[in-house]
mmCIF file of C-alpha atoms in Angstrom:
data_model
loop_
_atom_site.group_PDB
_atom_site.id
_atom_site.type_symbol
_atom_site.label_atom_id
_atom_site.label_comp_id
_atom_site.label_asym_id
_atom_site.label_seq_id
_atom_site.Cartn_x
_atom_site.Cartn_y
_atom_site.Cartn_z
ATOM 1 C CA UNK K 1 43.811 7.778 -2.182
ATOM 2 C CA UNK K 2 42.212 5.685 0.558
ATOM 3 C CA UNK K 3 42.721 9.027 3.037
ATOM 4 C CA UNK K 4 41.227 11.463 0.705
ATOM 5 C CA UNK K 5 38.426 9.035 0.341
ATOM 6 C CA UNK K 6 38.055 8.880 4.209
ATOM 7 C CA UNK K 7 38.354 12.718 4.232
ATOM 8 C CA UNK K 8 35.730 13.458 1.790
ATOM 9 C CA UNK K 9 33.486 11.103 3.816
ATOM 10 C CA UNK K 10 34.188 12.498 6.639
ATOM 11 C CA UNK K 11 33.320 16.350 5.078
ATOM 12 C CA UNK K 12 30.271 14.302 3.820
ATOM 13 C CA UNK K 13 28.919 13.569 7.600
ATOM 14 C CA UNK K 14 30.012 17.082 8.851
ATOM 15 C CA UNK K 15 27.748 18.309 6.467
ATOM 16 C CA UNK K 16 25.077 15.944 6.942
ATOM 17 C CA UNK K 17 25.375 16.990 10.683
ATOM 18 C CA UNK K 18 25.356 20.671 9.930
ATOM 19 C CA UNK K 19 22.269 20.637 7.226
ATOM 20 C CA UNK K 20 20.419 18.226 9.971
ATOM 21 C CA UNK K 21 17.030 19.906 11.270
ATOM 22 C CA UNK K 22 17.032 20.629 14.729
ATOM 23 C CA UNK K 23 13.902 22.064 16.970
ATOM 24 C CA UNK K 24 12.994 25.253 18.263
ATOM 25 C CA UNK K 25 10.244 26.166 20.625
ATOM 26 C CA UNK K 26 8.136 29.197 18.878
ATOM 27 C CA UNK K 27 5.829 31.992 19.968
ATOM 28 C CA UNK K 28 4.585 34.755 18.039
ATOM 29 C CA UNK K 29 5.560 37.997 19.717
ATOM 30 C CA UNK K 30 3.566 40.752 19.283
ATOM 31 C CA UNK K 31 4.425 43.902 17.516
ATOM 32 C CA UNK K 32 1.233 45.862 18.553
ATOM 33 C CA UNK K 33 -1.752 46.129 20.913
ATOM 34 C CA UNK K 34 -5.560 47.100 20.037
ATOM 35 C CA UNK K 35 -5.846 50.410 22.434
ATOM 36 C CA UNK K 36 -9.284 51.611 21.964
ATOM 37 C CA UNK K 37 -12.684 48.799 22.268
ATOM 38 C CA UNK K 38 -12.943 44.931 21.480
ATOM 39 C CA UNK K 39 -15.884 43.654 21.061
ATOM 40 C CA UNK K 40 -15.108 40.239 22.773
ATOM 41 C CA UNK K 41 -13.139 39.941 26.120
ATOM 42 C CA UNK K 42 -12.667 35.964 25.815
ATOM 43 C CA UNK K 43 -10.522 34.645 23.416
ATOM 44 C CA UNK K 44 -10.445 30.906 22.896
ATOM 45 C CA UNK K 45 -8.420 28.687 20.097
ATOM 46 C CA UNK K 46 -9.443 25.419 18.520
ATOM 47 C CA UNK K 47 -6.686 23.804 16.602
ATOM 48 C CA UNK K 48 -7.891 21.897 13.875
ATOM 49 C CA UNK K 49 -4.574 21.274 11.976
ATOM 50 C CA UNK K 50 -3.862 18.185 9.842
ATOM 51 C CA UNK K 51 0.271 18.533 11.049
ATOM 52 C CA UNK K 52 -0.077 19.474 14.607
ATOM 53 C CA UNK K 53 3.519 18.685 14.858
ATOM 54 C CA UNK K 54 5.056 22.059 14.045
ATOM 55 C CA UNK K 55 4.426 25.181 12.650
ATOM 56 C CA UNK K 56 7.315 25.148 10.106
ATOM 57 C CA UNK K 57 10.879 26.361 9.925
ATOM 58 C CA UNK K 58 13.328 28.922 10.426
ATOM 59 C CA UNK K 59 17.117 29.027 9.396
ATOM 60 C CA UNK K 60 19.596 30.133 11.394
ATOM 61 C CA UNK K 61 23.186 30.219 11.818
ATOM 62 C CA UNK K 62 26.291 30.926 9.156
ATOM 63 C CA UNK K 63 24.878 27.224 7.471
ATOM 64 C CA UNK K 64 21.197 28.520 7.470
ATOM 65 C CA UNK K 65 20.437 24.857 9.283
ATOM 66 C CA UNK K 66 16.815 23.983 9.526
ATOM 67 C CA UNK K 67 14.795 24.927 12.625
ATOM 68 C CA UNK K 68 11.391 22.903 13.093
ATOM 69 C CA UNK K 69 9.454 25.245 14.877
ATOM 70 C CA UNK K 70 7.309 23.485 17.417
ATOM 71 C CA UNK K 71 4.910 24.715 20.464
ATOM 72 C CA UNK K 72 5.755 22.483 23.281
ATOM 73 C CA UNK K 73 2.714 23.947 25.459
ATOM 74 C CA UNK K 74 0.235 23.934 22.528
ATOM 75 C CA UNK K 75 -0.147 25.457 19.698
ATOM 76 C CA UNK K 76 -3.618 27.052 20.751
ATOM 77 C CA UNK K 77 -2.484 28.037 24.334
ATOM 78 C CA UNK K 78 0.624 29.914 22.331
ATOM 79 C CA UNK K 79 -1.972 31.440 19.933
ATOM 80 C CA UNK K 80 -4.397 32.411 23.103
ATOM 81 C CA UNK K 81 -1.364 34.140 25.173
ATOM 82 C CA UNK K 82 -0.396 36.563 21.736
ATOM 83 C CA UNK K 83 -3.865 37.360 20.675
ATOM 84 C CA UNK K 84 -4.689 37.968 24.864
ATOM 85 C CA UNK K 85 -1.832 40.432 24.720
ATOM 86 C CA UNK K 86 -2.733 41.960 21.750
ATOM 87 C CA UNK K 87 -6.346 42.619 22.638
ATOM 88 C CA UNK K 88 -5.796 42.917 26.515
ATOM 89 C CA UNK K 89 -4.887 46.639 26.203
ATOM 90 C CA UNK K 90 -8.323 47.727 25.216
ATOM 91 C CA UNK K 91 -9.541 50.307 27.215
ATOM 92 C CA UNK K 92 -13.209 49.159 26.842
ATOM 93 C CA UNK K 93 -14.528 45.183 25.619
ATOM 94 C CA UNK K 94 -17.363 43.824 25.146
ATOM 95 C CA UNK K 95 -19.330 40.405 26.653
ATOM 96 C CA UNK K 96 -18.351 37.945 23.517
ATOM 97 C CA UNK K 97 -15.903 35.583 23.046
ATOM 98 C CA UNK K 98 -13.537 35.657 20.083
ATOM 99 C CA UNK K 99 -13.326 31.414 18.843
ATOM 100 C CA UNK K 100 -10.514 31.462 16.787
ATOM 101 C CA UNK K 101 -10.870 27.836 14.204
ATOM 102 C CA UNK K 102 -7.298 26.982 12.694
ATOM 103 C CA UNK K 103 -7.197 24.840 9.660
ATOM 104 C CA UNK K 104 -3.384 25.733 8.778
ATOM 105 C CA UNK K 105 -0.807 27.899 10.092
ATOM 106 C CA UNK K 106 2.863 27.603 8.421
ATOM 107 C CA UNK K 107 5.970 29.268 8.016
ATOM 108 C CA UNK K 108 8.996 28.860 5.748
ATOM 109 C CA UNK K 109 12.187 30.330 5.789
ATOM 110 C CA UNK K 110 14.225 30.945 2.806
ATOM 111 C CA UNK K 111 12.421 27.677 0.933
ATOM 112 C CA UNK K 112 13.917 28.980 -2.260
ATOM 113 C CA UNK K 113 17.577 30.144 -2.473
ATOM 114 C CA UNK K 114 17.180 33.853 -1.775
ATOM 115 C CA UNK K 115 16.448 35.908 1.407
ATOM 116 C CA UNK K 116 13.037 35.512 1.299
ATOM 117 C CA UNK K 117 10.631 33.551 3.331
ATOM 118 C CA UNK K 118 6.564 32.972 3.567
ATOM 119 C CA UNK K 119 3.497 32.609 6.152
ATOM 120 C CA UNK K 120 0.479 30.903 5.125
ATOM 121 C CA UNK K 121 -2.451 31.002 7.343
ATOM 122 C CA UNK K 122 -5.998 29.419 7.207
ATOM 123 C CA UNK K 123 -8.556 29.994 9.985
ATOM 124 C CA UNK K 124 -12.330 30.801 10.876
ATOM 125 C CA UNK K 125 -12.583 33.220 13.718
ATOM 126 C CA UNK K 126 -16.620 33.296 15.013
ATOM 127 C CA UNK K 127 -17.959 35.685 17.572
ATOM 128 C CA UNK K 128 -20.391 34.472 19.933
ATOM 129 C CA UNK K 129 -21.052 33.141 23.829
ATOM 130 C CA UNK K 130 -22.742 31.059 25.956
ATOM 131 C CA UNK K 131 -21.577 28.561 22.642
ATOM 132 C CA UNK K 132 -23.548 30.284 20.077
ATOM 133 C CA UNK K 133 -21.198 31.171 17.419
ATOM 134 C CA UNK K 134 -21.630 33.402 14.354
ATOM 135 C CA UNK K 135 -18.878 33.542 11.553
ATOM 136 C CA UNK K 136 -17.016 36.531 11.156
ATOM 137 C CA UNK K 137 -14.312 36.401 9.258
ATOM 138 C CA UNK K 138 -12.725 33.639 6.795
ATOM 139 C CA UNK K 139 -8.921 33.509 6.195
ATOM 140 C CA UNK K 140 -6.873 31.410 3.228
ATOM 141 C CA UNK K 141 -3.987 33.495 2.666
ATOM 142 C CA UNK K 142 -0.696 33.148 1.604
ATOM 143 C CA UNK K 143 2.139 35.777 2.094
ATOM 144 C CA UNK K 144 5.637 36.423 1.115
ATOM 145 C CA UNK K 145 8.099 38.689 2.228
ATOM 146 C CA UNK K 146 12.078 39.247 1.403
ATOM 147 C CA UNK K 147 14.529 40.846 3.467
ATOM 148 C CA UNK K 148 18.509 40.821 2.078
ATOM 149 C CA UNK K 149 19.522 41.284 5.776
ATOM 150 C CA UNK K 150 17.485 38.967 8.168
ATOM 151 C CA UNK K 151 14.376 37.218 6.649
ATOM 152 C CA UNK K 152 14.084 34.986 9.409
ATOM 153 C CA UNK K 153 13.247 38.129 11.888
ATOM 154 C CA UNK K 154 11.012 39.205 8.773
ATOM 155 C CA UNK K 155 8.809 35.729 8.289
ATOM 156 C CA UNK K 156 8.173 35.879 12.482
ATOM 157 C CA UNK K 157 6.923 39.355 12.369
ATOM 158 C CA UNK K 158 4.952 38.774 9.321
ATOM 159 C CA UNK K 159 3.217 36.084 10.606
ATOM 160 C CA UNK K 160 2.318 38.269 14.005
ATOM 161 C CA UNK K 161 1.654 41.425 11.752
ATOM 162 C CA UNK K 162 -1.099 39.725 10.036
ATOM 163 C CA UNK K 163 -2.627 37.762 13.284
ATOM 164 C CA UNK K 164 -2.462 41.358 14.517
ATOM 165 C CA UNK K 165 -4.582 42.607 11.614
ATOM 166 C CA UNK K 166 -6.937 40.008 11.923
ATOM 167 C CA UNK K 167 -7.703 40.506 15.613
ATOM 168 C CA UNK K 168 -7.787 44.349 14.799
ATOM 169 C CA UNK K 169 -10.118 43.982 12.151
ATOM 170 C CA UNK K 170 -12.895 41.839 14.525
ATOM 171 C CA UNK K 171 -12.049 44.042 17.547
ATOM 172 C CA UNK K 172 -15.181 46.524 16.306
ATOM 173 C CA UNK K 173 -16.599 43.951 13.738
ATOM 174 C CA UNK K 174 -20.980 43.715 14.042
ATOM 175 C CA UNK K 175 -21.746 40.471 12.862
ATOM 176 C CA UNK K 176 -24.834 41.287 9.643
ATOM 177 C CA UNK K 177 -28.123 40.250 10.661
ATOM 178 C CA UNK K 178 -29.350 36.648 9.676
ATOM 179 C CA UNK K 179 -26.070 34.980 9.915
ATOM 180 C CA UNK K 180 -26.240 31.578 11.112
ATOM 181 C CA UNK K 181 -25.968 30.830 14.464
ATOM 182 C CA UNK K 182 -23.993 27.564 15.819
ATOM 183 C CA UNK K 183 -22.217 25.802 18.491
ATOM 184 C CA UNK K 184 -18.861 24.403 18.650
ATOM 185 C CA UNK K 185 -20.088 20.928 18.006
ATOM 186 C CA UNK K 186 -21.494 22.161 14.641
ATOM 187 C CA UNK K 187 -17.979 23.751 13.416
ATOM 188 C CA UNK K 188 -16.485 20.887 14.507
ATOM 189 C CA UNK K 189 -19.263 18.528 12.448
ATOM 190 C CA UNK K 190 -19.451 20.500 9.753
ATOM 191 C CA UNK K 191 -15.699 20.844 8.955
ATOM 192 C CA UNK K 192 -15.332 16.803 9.594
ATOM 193 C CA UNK K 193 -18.044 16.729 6.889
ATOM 194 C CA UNK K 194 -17.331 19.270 4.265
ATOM 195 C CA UNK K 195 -16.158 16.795 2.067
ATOM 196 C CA UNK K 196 -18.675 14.227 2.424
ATOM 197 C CA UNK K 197 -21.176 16.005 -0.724
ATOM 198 C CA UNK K 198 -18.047 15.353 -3.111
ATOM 199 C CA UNK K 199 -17.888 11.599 -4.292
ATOM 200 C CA UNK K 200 -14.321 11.965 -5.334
ATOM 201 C CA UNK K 201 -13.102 12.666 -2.244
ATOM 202 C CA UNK K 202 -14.894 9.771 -0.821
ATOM 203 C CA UNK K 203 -14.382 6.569 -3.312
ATOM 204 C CA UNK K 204 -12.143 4.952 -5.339
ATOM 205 C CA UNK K 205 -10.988 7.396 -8.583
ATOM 206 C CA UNK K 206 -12.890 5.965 -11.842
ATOM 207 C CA UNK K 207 -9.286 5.982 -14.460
ATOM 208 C CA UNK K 208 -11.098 8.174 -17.346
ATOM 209 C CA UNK K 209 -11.341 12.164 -18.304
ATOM 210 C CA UNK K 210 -13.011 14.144 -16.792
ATOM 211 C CA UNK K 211 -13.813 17.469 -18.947
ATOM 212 C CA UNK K 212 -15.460 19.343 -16.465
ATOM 213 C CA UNK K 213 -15.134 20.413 -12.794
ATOM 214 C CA UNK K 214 -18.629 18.286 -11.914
ATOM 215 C CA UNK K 215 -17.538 15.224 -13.875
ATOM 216 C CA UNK K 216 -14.322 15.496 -11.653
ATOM 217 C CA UNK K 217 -16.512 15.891 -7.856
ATOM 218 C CA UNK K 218 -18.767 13.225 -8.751
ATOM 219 C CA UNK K 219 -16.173 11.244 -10.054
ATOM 220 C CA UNK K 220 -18.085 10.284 -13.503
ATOM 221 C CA UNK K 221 -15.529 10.736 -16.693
ATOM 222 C CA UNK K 222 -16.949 11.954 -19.513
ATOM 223 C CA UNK K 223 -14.669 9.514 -21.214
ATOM 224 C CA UNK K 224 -12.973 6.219 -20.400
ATOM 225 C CA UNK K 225 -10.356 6.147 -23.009
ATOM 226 C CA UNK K 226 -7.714 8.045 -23.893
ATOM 227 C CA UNK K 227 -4.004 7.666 -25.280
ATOM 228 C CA UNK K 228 -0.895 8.161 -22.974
ATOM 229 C CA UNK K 229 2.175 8.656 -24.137
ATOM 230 C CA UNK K 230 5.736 8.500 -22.278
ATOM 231 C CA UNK K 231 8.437 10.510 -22.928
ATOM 232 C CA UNK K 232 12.140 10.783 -21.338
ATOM 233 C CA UNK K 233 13.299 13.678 -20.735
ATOM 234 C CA UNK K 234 16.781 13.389 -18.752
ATOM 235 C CA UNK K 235 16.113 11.910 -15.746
ATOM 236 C CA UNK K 236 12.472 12.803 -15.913
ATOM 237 C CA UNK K 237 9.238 10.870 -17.840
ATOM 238 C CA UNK K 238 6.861 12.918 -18.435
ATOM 239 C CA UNK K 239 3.217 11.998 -20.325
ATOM 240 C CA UNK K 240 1.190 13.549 -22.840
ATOM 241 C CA UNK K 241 -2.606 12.272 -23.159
ATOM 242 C CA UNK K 242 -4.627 12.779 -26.272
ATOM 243 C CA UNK K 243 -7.980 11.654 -26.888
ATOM 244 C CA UNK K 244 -8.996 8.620 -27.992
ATOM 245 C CA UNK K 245 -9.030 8.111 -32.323
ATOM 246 C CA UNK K 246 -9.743 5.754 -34.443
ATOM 247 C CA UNK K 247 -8.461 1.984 -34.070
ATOM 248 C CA UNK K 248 -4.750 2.759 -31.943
ATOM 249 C CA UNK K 249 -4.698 6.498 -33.402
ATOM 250 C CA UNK K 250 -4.362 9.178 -31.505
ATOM 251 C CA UNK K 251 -7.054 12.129 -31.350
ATOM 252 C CA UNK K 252 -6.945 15.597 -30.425
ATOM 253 C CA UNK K 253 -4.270 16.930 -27.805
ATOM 254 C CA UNK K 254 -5.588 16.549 -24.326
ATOM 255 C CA UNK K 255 -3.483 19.225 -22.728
ATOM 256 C CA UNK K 256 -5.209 21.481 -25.172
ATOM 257 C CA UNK K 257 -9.054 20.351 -25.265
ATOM 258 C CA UNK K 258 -10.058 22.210 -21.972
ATOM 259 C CA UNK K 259 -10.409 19.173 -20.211
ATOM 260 C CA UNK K 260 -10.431 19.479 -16.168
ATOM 261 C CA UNK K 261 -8.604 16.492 -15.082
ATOM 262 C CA UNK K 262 -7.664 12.824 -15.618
ATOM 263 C CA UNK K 263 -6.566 9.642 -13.878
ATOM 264 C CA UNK K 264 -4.641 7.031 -15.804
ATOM 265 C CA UNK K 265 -5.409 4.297 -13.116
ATOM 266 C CA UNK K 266 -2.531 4.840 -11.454
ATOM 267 C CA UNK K 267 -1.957 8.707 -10.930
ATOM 268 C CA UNK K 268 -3.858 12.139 -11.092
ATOM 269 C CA UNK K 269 -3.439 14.691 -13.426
ATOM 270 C CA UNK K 270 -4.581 18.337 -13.279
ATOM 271 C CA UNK K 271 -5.198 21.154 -16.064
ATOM 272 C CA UNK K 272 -2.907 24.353 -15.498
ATOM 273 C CA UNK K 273 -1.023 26.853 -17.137
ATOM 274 C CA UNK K 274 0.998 24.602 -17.826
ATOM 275 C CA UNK K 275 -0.941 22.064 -19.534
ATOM 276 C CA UNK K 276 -1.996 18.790 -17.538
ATOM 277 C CA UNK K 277 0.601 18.662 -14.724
ATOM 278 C CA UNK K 278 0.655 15.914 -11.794
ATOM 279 C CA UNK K 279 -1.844 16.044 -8.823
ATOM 280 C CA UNK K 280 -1.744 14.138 -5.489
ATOM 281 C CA UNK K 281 -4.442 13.277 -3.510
ATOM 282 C CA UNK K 282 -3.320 13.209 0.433
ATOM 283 C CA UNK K 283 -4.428 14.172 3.520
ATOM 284 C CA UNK K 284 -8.119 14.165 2.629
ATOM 285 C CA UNK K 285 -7.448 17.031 -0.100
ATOM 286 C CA UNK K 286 -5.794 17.294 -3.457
ATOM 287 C CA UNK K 287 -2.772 19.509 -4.554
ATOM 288 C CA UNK K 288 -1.083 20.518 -7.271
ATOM 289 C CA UNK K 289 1.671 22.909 -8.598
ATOM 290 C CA UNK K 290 0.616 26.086 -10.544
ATOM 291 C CA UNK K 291 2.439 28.782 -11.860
ATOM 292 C CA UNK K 292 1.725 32.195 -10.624
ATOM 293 C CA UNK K 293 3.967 35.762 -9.899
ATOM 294 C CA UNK K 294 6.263 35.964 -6.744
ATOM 295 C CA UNK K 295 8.295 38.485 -5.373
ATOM 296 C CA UNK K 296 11.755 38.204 -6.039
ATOM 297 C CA UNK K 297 14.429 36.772 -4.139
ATOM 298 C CA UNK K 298 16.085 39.914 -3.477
ATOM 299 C CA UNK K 299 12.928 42.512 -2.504
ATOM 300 C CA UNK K 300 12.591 44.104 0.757
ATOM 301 C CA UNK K 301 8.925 43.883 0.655
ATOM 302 C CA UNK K 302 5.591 41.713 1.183
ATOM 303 C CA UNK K 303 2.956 40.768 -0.925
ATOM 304 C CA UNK K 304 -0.597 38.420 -0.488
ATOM 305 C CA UNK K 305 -2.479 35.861 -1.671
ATOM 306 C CA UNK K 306 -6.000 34.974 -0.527
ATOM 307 C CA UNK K 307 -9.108 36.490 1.255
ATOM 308 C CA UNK K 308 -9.257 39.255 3.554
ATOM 309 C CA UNK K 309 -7.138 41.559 0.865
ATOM 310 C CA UNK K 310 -6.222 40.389 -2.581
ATOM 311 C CA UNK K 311 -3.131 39.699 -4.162
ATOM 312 C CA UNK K 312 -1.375 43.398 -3.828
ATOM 313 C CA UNK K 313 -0.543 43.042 -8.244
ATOM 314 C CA UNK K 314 -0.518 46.611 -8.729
ATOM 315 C CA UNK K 315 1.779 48.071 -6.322
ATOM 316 C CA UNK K 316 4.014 45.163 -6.311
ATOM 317 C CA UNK K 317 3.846 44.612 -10.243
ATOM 318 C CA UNK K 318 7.824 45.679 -10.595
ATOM 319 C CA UNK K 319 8.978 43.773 -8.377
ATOM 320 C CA UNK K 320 7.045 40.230 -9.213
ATOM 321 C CA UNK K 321 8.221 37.491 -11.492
ATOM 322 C CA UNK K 322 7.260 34.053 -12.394
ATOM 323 C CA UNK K 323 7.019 31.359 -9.249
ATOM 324 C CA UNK K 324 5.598 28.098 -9.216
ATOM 325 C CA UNK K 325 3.437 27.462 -5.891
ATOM 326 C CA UNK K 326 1.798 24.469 -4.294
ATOM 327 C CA UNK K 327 -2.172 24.857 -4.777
ATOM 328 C CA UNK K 328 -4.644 23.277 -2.195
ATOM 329 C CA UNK K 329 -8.208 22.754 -4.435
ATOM 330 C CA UNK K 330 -11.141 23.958 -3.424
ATOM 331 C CA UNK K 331 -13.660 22.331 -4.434
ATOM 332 C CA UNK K 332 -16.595 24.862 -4.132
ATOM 333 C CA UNK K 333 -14.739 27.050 -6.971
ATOM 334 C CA UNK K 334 -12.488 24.241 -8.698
ATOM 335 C CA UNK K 335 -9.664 26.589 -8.442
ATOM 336 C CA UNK K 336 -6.756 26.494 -6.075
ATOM 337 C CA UNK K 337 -5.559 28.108 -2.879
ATOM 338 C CA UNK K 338 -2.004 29.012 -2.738
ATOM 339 C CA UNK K 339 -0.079 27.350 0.392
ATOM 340 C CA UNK K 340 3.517 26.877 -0.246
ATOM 341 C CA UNK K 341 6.431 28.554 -2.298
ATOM 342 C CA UNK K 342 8.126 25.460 -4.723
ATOM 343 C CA UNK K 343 10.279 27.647 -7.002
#
């Protein structure tokens, strides 16, 4: 008995060994040039990430162990070198310089069981010189893409497919007339305050519901009481809030009144589809899960979320089905921006 226990625990460690993450240096290689005119011969990246650590993960092997992806000379000199290439073959440029602003650039490989994998990027790219800057283009999207044979080659190229598109796209772009112009400085201000006119970012959440999106930025309930109740559910509690009745009664169902949000002093708690599910605050922004359609596990194909092209639902309707997805929350439009794959 003893030797099958040392056995097992020995298995145990082998495995522990195997499923350990290790670290591979990344680059995006590029899988096309822009032949014909740029309007911008300079190219220059600012990295603005909250994890400047890595850019994700891969899988690879017959164990599918876990690659951190990391950028040991930068993560905006790798950036500058593909989109340098990409551009460089133009046969005519012009005099301004592309400023390329990332807020998020991630990868996962098979983060679901499946062969499929995702890329979500988030970045401002401005055209301008002599540090006058005017924006061009805004990017929050999040992508999928399955491949039963390698999704690991699939996820790289996807994520250089789309920087690819996105250069293309601004190599003939004319800014409109009366956009704002700006330095560097001022991105850099402006993103460090964006959250600044939104007191619930900024102070200490006031435990209450809050019915509407504006209750919830300038973190004023429209009511301080409510009922909780705690329910077991395997290994799980979950809660159920209602409003507050008369004396210790309960009133009407909270998950079903409409309301926005609520705190119960201790956590956050979000309306979705699937009635008031838990929200985190972290990282100066606040997340939470939402249900939305996929592609399958098992689809050779890509699909979007996100600006600059909408979610392709049409032509990828038959081959979509239920996911659940982390949502970043914007809080210009109280809805969230998709940014990772849970389910």
């Amino acid at each position: 008995m003893k030797k099958l226990i040392c056995l097992q625990a020995v298995l145990v460690l082998l495995a522990l060994k195997v499923c350990a993450a290790g670290h591979d240096e990344f680059s995006l290689k590029p899988v096309d040039t822009i032949k014909n005119y740029t309007v911008f011969n300079q190219i220059s990246v600012i990295d603005m990430r909250v994890n400047k650590d890595d850019v994700g993960y891969l899988r690879n092997g017959p164990f599918n162990k876990k690659n951190i992806q990391v950028t040991p000379d930068g993560f905006d000199h790798m950036l500058e070198q593909f989109a340098q290439v990409t551009a460089g073959q133009a046969v005519t440029k012009g005099d301004q310089t592309l400023l390329i602003v990332v807020r998020d650039f991630s990868m996962a490989d098979r983060p679901i069981q499946g062969e499929m994998g995702t890329f979500y990027g988030r970045m401002d790219f401005y055209l301008g010189k002599n540090d006058q800057y005017q924006l061009a283009a805004h990017v929050d999207s999040f992508f999928e893409t399955s491949n039963a044979w390698d999704v690991t080659n699939s996820v790289k190229r996807l994520a250089a497919r789309k920087m690819t598109d996105w250069l293309s796209l601004l190599s003939g772009y004319k800014i409109p007339e009366g956009t704002a112009v700006i330095t560097l400085s001022d991105i850099e201000a402006g993103i460090a305050a964006e959250k600044k006119p939104y007191p619930i970012y900024n102070s200490e959440p006031k435990t209450g519901v809050y019915y509407t999106l504006e209750q919830f930025l300038n973190n004023a309930p429209g009511a301080t009481e409510f009922v909780e109740k705690k329910y077991s559910m395997g290994d799980y509690n979950t809660s159920y809030f209602y409003e507050k009745g008369e004396g210790k009664k309960k009133g009407a169902s909270l998950e079903k009144s409409g309301c926005y949000a609520l705190y119960n002093g201790k956590k956050w708690y979000k309306s979705t589809s699937e009635g008031l599910t838990p929200m985190k605050h972290e990282s100066g922004e606040f997340f939470f899960a939402e249900v939305g359609h996929g592609i399958r596990k098992s689809d050779n194909a890509a699909i979007m979320f996100g600006l600059i092209g909408a979610l392709a639902e049409a032509a990828a309707s038959d081959r979509k089905g239920n996911a659940l997805y982390r949502m970043r929350l914007d809080p210009a439009t109280g809805k969230g921006y998709c940014i990772e794959r849970l389910q």
